[in-house]
Coordinates of C-alpha atoms and ligand atoms in Angstrom, one line a residue:
X307 CA 20.8 -35.3 34.1
X308 CA 21.1 -31.9 35.7
X309 CA 22.4 -29.2 33.4
X310 CA 23.7 -25.7 34.3
X311 CA 23.8 -23.0 31.7
X312 CA 25.9 -20.0 32.3
X313 CA 24.7 -16.6 30.9
X314 CA 21.6 -14.5 30.5
X315 CA 21.1 -13.6 26.9
X316 CA 19.1 -14.7 23.9
X317 CA 21.8 -17.2 23.1
X318 CA 21.4 -18.8 26.4
X319 CA 17.7 -18.9 26.1
X320 CA 18.1 -20.7 22.7
X321 CA 20.5 -23.2 24.2
X322 CA 18.2 -23.8 27.2
X323 CA 15.3 -24.3 24.9
X324 CA 17.2 -26.9 22.9
X325 CA 18.7 -28.6 25.9
X326 CA 15.2 -28.8 27.5
X327 CA 14.2 -31.0 24.5
X328 CA 16.8 -33.7 25.3
X329 CA 15.2 -36.8 26.9
X330 CA 18.3 -37.1 29.1
X331 CA 17.7 -33.8 30.9
X332 CA 15.6 -33.8 34.1
X333 CA 16.5 -30.3 35.4
X334 CA 18.1 -27.1 34.0
X335 CA 19.6 -24.3 36.1
X336 CA 20.7 -21.1 34.5
X337 CA 22.9 -18.5 36.1
X338 CA 21.8 -15.8 36.1
X339 CA 19.2 -16.4 33.3
X340 CA 16.4 -14.0 32.3
X341 CA 12.6 -13.7 32.3
X342 CA 12.1 -16.1 29.4
X343 CA 14.7 -18.7 30.6
X344 CA 12.8 -18.7 33.9
X345 CA 10.0 -20.5 32.1
X346 CA 12.1 -23.6 31.4
X347 CA 14.9 -23.5 33.9
X348 CA 15.5 -22.5 37.5
X349 CA 17.4 -19.2 37.4
X350 CA 20.1 -18.9 40.0
X351 CA 21.3 -15.4 41.1
X352 CA 25.0 -15.9 40.3
X353 CA 26.7 -13.5 37.8
X354 CA 28.2 -15.3 34.8
X355 CA 31.7 -14.0 35.7
X356 CA 31.7 -15.3 39.3
X357 CA 33.3 -18.5 38.3
X358 CA 34.1 -19.6 41.9
X359 CA 30.5 -19.2 43.0
X360 CA 29.4 -21.1 39.9
X361 CA 31.8 -24.0 40.7
X362 CA 30.6 -24.1 44.3
X363 CA 27.0 -24.2 43.0
X364 CA 27.7 -26.9 40.5
X365 CA 29.4 -29.0 43.2
X366 CA 26.7 -28.6 45.7
X367 CA 23.9 -29.3 43.2
X368 CA 25.8 -32.2 41.6
X369 CA 25.4 -30.7 38.2
X370 CA 26.2 -33.3 35.5
X371 CA 26.9 -30.9 32.7
X372 CA 27.7 -27.2 32.5
X373 CA 27.3 -25.2 29.2
X374 CA 29.0 -21.8 29.2
X375 CA 27.4 -19.2 26.9
X376 CA 29.5 -16.0 27.1
X377 CA 33.2 -15.4 26.6
X378 CA 34.1 -13.7 29.8
X379 CA 33.8 -16.8 32.2
X380 CA 35.7 -18.8 29.5
X381 CA 38.5 -16.3 29.4
X382 CA 38.6 -16.3 33.3
X383 CA 39.2 -20.0 33.2
X384 CA 35.8 -21.5 34.3
X385 CA 36.5 -24.7 32.3
X386 CA 39.9 -25.2 34.0
X387 CA 38.4 -24.6 37.5
X388 CA 35.4 -26.9 36.9
X389 CA 37.8 -29.6 35.5
X390 CA 40.0 -29.3 38.6
X391 CA 36.9 -30.1 40.7
X392 CA 36.0 -33.0 38.5
X393 CA 32.9 -31.3 37.1
X394 CA 31.8 -31.9 33.5
X395 CA 31.9 -28.7 31.5
X396 CA 31.7 -27.7 27.9
X397 CA 34.0 -25.1 26.4
X398 CA 37.6 -24.3 25.9
X399 CA 40.0 -23.7 28.8
X400 CA 41.6 -20.3 29.6
X401 CA 44.6 -20.8 27.4
X402 CA 42.6 -21.8 24.3
X403 CA 40.1 -19.1 25.0
X404 CA 42.8 -16.6 24.1
X405 CA 41.7 -17.1 20.5
X406 CA 39.0 -14.6 21.4
X407 CA 40.4 -12.9 24.6
X408 CA 43.6 -11.7 22.9
X409 CA 43.4 -10.5 19.3
X410 CA 47.2 -10.5 19.1
X411 CA 47.3 -14.2 20.2
X412 CA 44.6 -15.0 17.6
X413 CA 46.5 -13.3 14.8
X414 CA 49.7 -14.9 15.9
X415 CA 48.1 -18.4 15.6
X416 CA 46.6 -17.4 12.2
X417 CA 50.0 -16.3 10.9
X418 CA 51.8 -19.3 12.2
X419 CA 49.3 -21.8 10.7
X420 CA 48.7 -19.9 7.4
X421 CA 45.1 -18.9 8.0
X422 CA 44.0 -16.0 5.6
X423 CA 43.3 -12.8 7.5
X424 CA 44.0 -9.0 7.2
X425 CA 47.6 -7.8 7.5
X426 CA 48.2 -6.4 11.0
X427 CA 50.6 -4.4 13.1
X428 CA 50.8 -4.4 17.0
X429 CA 51.5 -1.3 19.1
X430 CA 51.5 -0.3 22.7
X431 CA 53.3 3.0 22.3
X432 CA 50.9 5.9 21.5
X433 CA 53.4 8.0 19.4
X434 CA 54.6 5.0 17.4
X435 CA 51.0 4.1 16.5
X436 CA 50.2 7.7 15.5
X437 CA 53.3 7.8 13.3
X438 CA 52.3 4.5 11.6
X439 CA 48.8 5.7 10.7
X440 CA 50.0 9.1 9.5
X441 CA 52.5 7.4 7.2
X442 CA 50.0 4.7 6.1
X443 CA 47.4 7.2 5.1
X444 CA 44.6 4.7 4.2
X445 CA 41.5 3.1 5.7
X446 CA 42.5 1.0 8.7
X447 CA 40.8 -0.8 11.6
X448 CA 42.0 -0.1 15.1
X449 CA 41.4 -2.9 17.7
X450 CA 41.9 -3.2 21.4
X451 CA 43.8 -6.5 22.1
X452 CA 41.6 -7.7 24.9
X453 CA 37.8 -8.2 25.6
X454 CA 35.7 -5.1 25.4
X455 CA 32.2 -6.5 25.1
X456 CA 32.3 -5.9 21.3
X457 CA 33.1 -2.2 21.7
X458 CA 36.9 -2.3 21.1
X459 CA 36.9 -2.2 17.3
X460 CA 37.1 1.0 15.3
X461 CA 36.7 0.8 11.5
X462 CA 38.3 4.1 10.4
X463 CA 38.3 5.5 6.9
X464 CA 39.8 8.9 7.9
X465 CA 43.1 9.7 9.5
X466 CA 41.2 11.9 12.1
X467 CA 39.1 8.9 13.2
X468 CA 42.2 6.7 13.4
X469 CA 44.0 9.2 15.6
X470 CA 40.9 9.5 17.8
X471 CA 40.7 5.7 18.3
X472 CA 44.4 5.5 19.1
X473 CA 44.2 8.3 21.6
X474 CA 41.1 6.7 23.2
X475 CA 42.9 3.4 23.6
X476 CA 46.6 4.2 24.2
X477 CA 46.4 7.6 25.8
X478 CA 43.0 7.9 27.6
X479 CA 42.9 4.2 28.4
X480 CA 39.1 4.0 27.9
X481 CA 39.2 0.2 28.0
X482 CA 41.9 -0.1 30.7
X483 CA 44.2 -3.0 30.4
X484 CA 42.2 -4.6 27.5
X485 CA 43.3 -1.7 25.3
X486 CA 46.9 -1.1 26.4
X487 CA 48.0 -3.1 23.4
X488 CA 46.3 -2.4 20.1
X489 CA 46.3 -4.0 16.7
X490 CA 46.0 -2.0 13.5
X491 CA 44.6 -3.9 10.6
X492 CA 44.2 -3.5 6.9
X493 CA 40.5 -2.7 6.2
X494 CA 38.9 -5.6 4.3
X495 CA 35.9 -5.1 1.9
X496 CA 33.2 -7.7 1.3
X497 CA 30.2 -9.4 2.9
X498 CA 30.5 -10.9 6.3
X499 CA 29.3 -14.3 7.5
X500 CA 29.6 -16.4 10.6
X501 CA 31.0 -19.9 10.4
X502 CA 30.5 -21.9 13.6
X503 CA 31.7 -25.4 14.3
X504 CA 32.1 -27.5 17.4
X505 CA 35.4 -29.2 17.9
X506 CA 36.6 -31.9 20.4
X507 CA 40.2 -31.0 19.7
X508 CA 40.5 -33.1 16.7
X509 CA 37.2 -33.7 14.9
X510 CA 34.6 -31.1 14.1
X511 CA 30.9 -31.0 13.6
X512 CA 29.5 -28.1 11.5
X513 CA 26.8 -25.8 12.6
X514 CA 24.7 -24.1 9.9
X515 CA 26.0 -20.9 8.4
X516 CA 24.5 -17.6 9.4
X517 CA 24.8 -13.9 9.1
X518 CA 24.4 -11.2 11.8
X519 CA 23.4 -7.5 11.4
X520 CA 25.8 -5.5 13.6
X521 CA 24.6 -1.9 13.1
X522 CA 21.7 -0.5 15.0
X523 CA 19.8 1.0 12.1
X524 CA 18.4 -0.2 8.8
X525 CA 20.8 -0.3 5.8
X526 CA 23.7 -0.9 8.2
X527 CA 23.7 2.7 9.5
X528 CA 24.6 3.9 13.0
X529 CA 26.9 2.4 15.6
X530 CA 27.8 -1.3 16.0
X531 CA 25.8 -3.3 18.5
X532 CA 26.0 -6.9 19.8
X533 CA 23.8 -7.8 16.8
X534 CA 20.3 -6.7 15.8
X535 CA 19.2 -9.8 14.0
X536 CA 20.5 -12.9 12.2
X537 CA 19.5 -15.4 9.6
X538 CA 20.5 -19.0 8.7
X539 CA 21.5 -20.3 6.3
X540 CA 23.6 -17.4 4.8
X541 CA 23.3 -17.8 1.0
X542 CA 26.7 -16.0 0.6
X543 CA 28.3 -19.2 2.0
X544 CA 27.8 -21.7 -0.7
X545 CA 28.6 -25.4 0.1
X546 CA 31.9 -24.9 -1.8
X547 CA 32.8 -21.8 0.3
X548 CA 31.9 -23.6 3.5
X549 CA 34.3 -26.5 2.6
X550 CA 37.0 -24.0 1.6
X551 CA 36.6 -22.1 4.9
X552 CA 36.9 -25.4 6.8
X553 CA 40.0 -26.4 4.9
X554 CA 41.8 -23.0 5.0
X555 CA 40.6 -21.6 8.3
X556 CA 39.0 -24.0 10.7
X557 CA 41.1 -27.2 10.4
X558 CA 44.5 -25.3 10.4
X559 CA 43.4 -23.6 13.7
X560 CA 42.3 -26.9 15.2
X561 CA 45.5 -28.5 14.2
X562 CA 47.5 -25.4 15.3
X563 CA 46.0 -25.3 18.7
X564 CA 46.8 -29.0 19.2
X565 CA 50.4 -28.4 18.2
X566 CA 50.5 -25.5 20.7
X567 CA 49.6 -28.0 23.4
X568 CA 46.2 -26.3 23.9
X569 CA 43.7 -28.6 22.0
X570 CA 40.6 -26.7 21.2
X571 CA 37.4 -28.2 22.7
X572 CA 34.3 -26.2 22.3
X573 CA 32.5 -23.9 19.9
X574 CA 34.8 -22.2 17.4
X575 CA 33.2 -19.2 15.6
X576 CA 35.0 -17.6 12.7
X577 CA 33.8 -14.2 11.6
X578 CA 34.6 -14.2 7.9
X579 CA 34.8 -11.5 5.3
X580 CA 34.2 -12.7 1.8
X581 CA 36.8 -10.6 0.0
X582 CA 37.6 -10.6 -3.7
X583 CA 40.7 -12.5 -2.8
X584 CA 38.7 -15.2 -0.9
X585 CA 37.5 -15.7 2.6
X586 CA 39.5 -13.9 5.3
X587 CA 39.1 -14.1 9.1
X588 CA 38.0 -11.0 10.9
X589 CA 38.0 -12.6 14.4
X590 CA 37.5 -15.8 16.3
X591 CA 35.1 -16.3 19.1
X592 CA 35.2 -19.2 21.5
X593 CA 31.5 -19.5 22.0
X594 CA 28.2 -19.4 20.1
X595 CA 27.3 -16.1 18.5
X596 CA 24.5 -13.9 19.8
X597 CA 22.0 -13.6 17.9
X598 CA 23.3 -16.2 15.4
X599 CA 22.5 -19.0 17.8
X600 CA 18.8 -17.9 17.9
X601 CA 18.7 -18.4 14.1
X602 CA 20.7 -21.6 14.1
X603 CA 19.4 -23.6 17.0
X604 CA 15.8 -23.8 15.8
X605 CA 17.2 -25.5 12.6
X606 CA 19.2 -28.1 14.6
X607 CA 17.5 -31.5 14.7
X608 CA 18.8 -33.8 17.3
X609 CA 20.1 -33.9 20.8
X610 CA 22.4 -31.0 21.6
X611 CA 23.3 -32.6 24.9
X612 CA 24.7 -35.6 23.1
X613 CA 26.9 -33.3 21.0
X614 CA 28.2 -31.5 24.0
X615 CA 29.0 -34.7 25.9
X616 CA 30.7 -36.3 22.8
X617 CA 32.8 -33.1 22.5
X618 CA 34.0 -33.4 26.1
X619 CA 34.8 -37.1 25.5
X620 CA 36.7 -36.4 22.3
X621 CA 34.3 -38.5 20.2
X622 CA 32.7 -36.1 17.8
X623 CA 33.6 -38.3 14.9
X624 CA 30.7 -40.5 16.1
X625 CA 28.2 -37.7 15.9
X626 CA 26.1 -36.7 12.9
X627 CA 23.9 -33.7 13.0
X628 CA 21.0 -33.1 10.9
X629 CA 19.6 -29.7 9.8
X630 CA 16.1 -28.6 9.1
X631 CA 16.0 -27.4 5.5
X632 CA 13.9 -24.4 6.4
X633 CA 15.3 -20.9 6.8
X634 CA 15.3 -19.1 10.1
X635 CA 15.3 -15.4 10.8
X636 CA 15.7 -13.7 14.2
X637 CA 14.7 -10.1 14.7
X638 CA 16.1 -8.4 17.8
X639 CA 13.9 -6.0 19.6
X640 CA 15.9 -3.5 21.7
X641 CA 15.4 -0.7 24.2
X642 CA 15.5 2.8 22.8
X643 CA 19.0 4.3 23.4
X644 CA 20.8 1.0 22.9
X645 CA 23.8 0.5 22.3
X646 CA 24.1 3.6 24.5
X647 CA 22.2 4.0 27.7
X648 CA 18.6 3.0 28.0
X649 CA 15.9 2.6 30.6
X650 CA 14.6 -0.8 31.9
X651 CA 11.4 -1.9 33.7
X652 CA 9.1 -1.4 30.7
X653 CA 6.2 -4.0 30.6
X654 CA 6.3 -6.2 27.5
X655 CA 2.9 -6.9 25.9
X656 CA 1.8 -9.5 23.4
X657 CA 4.1 -12.4 24.4
X658 CA 1.3 -14.8 25.5
X659 CA -0.5 -14.7 22.1
X660 CA 2.7 -15.9 20.4
X661 CA 3.4 -18.9 22.6
X662 CA 1.1 -21.2 20.6
X663 CA 2.1 -19.9 17.2
X664 CA 3.7 -22.5 14.9
X665 CA 7.1 -21.6 13.4
X666 CA 7.7 -18.8 15.9
X667 CA 9.9 -18.8 19.0
X668 CA 10.5 -15.7 21.1
X669 CA 13.9 -15.9 22.8
X670 CA 14.4 -13.5 25.7
X671 CA 17.6 -11.5 26.2
X672 CA 17.3 -8.5 28.5
X673 CA 14.0 -9.4 30.3
X674 CA 13.0 -10.2 33.8
X675 CA 9.9 -11.4 35.6
X676 CA 8.1 -8.8 37.7
X677 CA 5.3 -10.7 39.5
X678 CA 3.3 -12.1 36.5
X679 CA 4.6 -9.5 34.0
X680 CA 7.7 -9.7 31.8
X681 CA 9.6 -6.4 31.8
X682 CA 12.6 -5.1 29.9
X683 CA 16.0 -5.4 31.7
X684 CA 18.6 -4.8 29.0
X685 CA 19.6 -3.2 25.7
X686 CA 18.7 -6.2 23.5
X687 CA 15.3 -7.4 24.9
X688 CA 13.9 -10.1 22.7
X689 CA 15.0 -12.2 19.7
X690 CA 11.8 -12.9 17.7
X691 CA 12.5 -15.9 15.6
X692 CA 10.6 -17.3 12.6
X693 CA 11.0 -20.4 10.5
X694 CA 9.9 -20.6 6.9
X695 CA 10.3 -22.8 3.7
X696 CA 12.2 -19.9 2.2
X697 CA 14.1 -17.0 3.7
X698 CA 11.3 -14.7 2.5
X699 CA 8.7 -16.8 4.3
X700 CA 10.9 -16.8 7.5
X701 CA 11.2 -13.0 7.3
X702 CA 7.4 -12.6 7.0
X703 CA 6.8 -15.1 9.9
X704 CA 9.3 -13.3 12.2
X705 CA 8.0 -9.8 11.4
X706 CA 4.3 -10.9 11.8
X707 CA 5.2 -11.9 15.3
X708 CA 7.2 -8.7 16.0
X709 CA 4.1 -6.7 15.2
X710 CA 2.2 -8.4 18.1
X711 CA 4.8 -7.3 20.6
X712 CA 5.0 -3.9 22.2
X713 CA 6.8 -2.1 24.9
X714 CA 7.6 1.5 25.6
X715 CA 10.7 2.7 23.6
X716 CA 11.0 -0.5 21.5
X717 CA 13.3 -0.5 18.5
X718 CA 14.0 -3.1 15.8
X719 CA 15.5 -3.1 12.3
X720 CA 13.0 -3.6 9.5
X721 CA 15.5 -5.1 7.1
X722 CA 16.7 -8.3 8.8
X723 CA 17.4 -10.9 6.0
X724 CA 17.2 -8.4 3.2
X725 CA 20.8 -9.1 2.1
X726 CA 20.0 -12.8 1.8
X727 CA 17.0 -11.9 -0.5
X728 CA 19.3 -9.7 -2.6
X729 CA 21.8 -12.4 -2.9
X730 CA 19.3 -15.0 -3.9
X731 CA 18.0 -12.7 -6.5
X732 CA 21.5 -12.2 -8.0
Ligands
AMP1280 P1 35.7 -8.0 15.3 O1 35.2 -7.9 16.7 O2 37.1 -8.1 15.2 O3 34.9 -9.0 14.5 O4 35.2 -6.7 14.7 C1 33.8 -6.2 14.7 C2 33.4 -5.8 13.4 O5 34.3 -4.8 12.8 C3 33.4 -6.9 12.3 O6 32.2 -7.7 12.3 C4 33.5 -6.1 11.0 O7 32.3 -5.6 10.6 C5 34.4 -5.0 11.5 N1 35.8 -5.3 11.2 C6 36.7 -5.9 12.0 N2 37.9 -6.0 11.4 C7 37.8 -5.5 10.1 C8 38.7 -5.4 9.0 N3 40.0 -5.8 9.1 N4 38.2 -4.8 7.9 C9 36.9 -4.4 7.8 N5 36.0 -4.5 8.8 C10 36.5 -5.1 10.0
LIG1281 N1 27.0 -11.7 16.9 C1 28.4 -11.5 17.1 C2 28.9 -12.2 18.2 O1 28.3 -13.0 18.9 O2 30.1 -12.0 18.6

């Protein structure tokens, strides 16, 4: 089989790494890929959001299966376009992708099908939104309706911060059309976890639980990022809670999407807050998480390609997946300045020495090949991933590997997985 992977991050490297292990796969292309993916796939210089060029490429190369990593091509309708051309593609169509691309749509579905989530109010008028927060006078979360690359959510304790967020979105239009409608949500308290499943529209297969670290600095300080590290499994998600989340969150959404005439086929990622009143949904994503995937995929035993094909065929009930009992920890190494602006082109040292190390995989994100060297080319640069019999061992393995890597301006959190250790100690 010839497989095309769309995207260029650590998530896509982890997917390519697993897909390359399938005996069915003869050749992998990745568009646009990165310096690490280039070691296992042929990188093609087509941006992930140029869905027409991707479809032309897939047709010309007679690609047997396309796996879409990021949300933007899904929200643009890559799956509908490929299907029109008779190409086999994994992921939800444009309409079902609104679970992520429109927060208002997602909340509407949750409300209609009784999924627990924060209370919310929708506004597109600046003055009405201001009046609401002034009267509410309590911590709230302000969100742009549309896709903003993870930057459209403002968790605001003070009224001043709430007014500022509303002004940025509804008056100054900093996110353009994506922020012309906003959602104001009750602020939830608790620990977060990511629950990811794959659905064929009817049946589901569970992925292992995981937890991400969104803030740039240790102890969850500083601005939100795409994710600075992850671990799997997440001890906060006991087997009982996992079942409860499937019963109260995942299955009602899968059923609801079927009732709406847009059956959900693809990865469904629920960002969950474990509140004192039970698990509540923060958001849905219609794709694998990044960096959660880097912590989940090394624990996945089996043929991912088979799972993807069975999803497309609506036969997930015939698939059983098996998980490595070991824990996995991924530490993201980023460029200084990220999530703000940063410089690229810095040579990365120490990668070769790690390639033979057992229990370590270095997934590349913002890297590119420069002759024989690998240089930085993004905010999040590498996801250094370690497996261990316990989460403590996985943390040690990952950080031992991190120590071997260096590049100018590198930054990483030193406390990835610490929350899991604290929870185990409880
Ligand atoms: P989202 O993209 O909606 O998941 O939001 C990004 C991050 O903002 C989440 O991972 C949470 O840390 C935080 N967040 C979002 N909604 C809420 C909420 N209602 N209460 C508290 N924190 C939230
Ligand atoms: N790690 C969060 C996300 O993928 O959305």
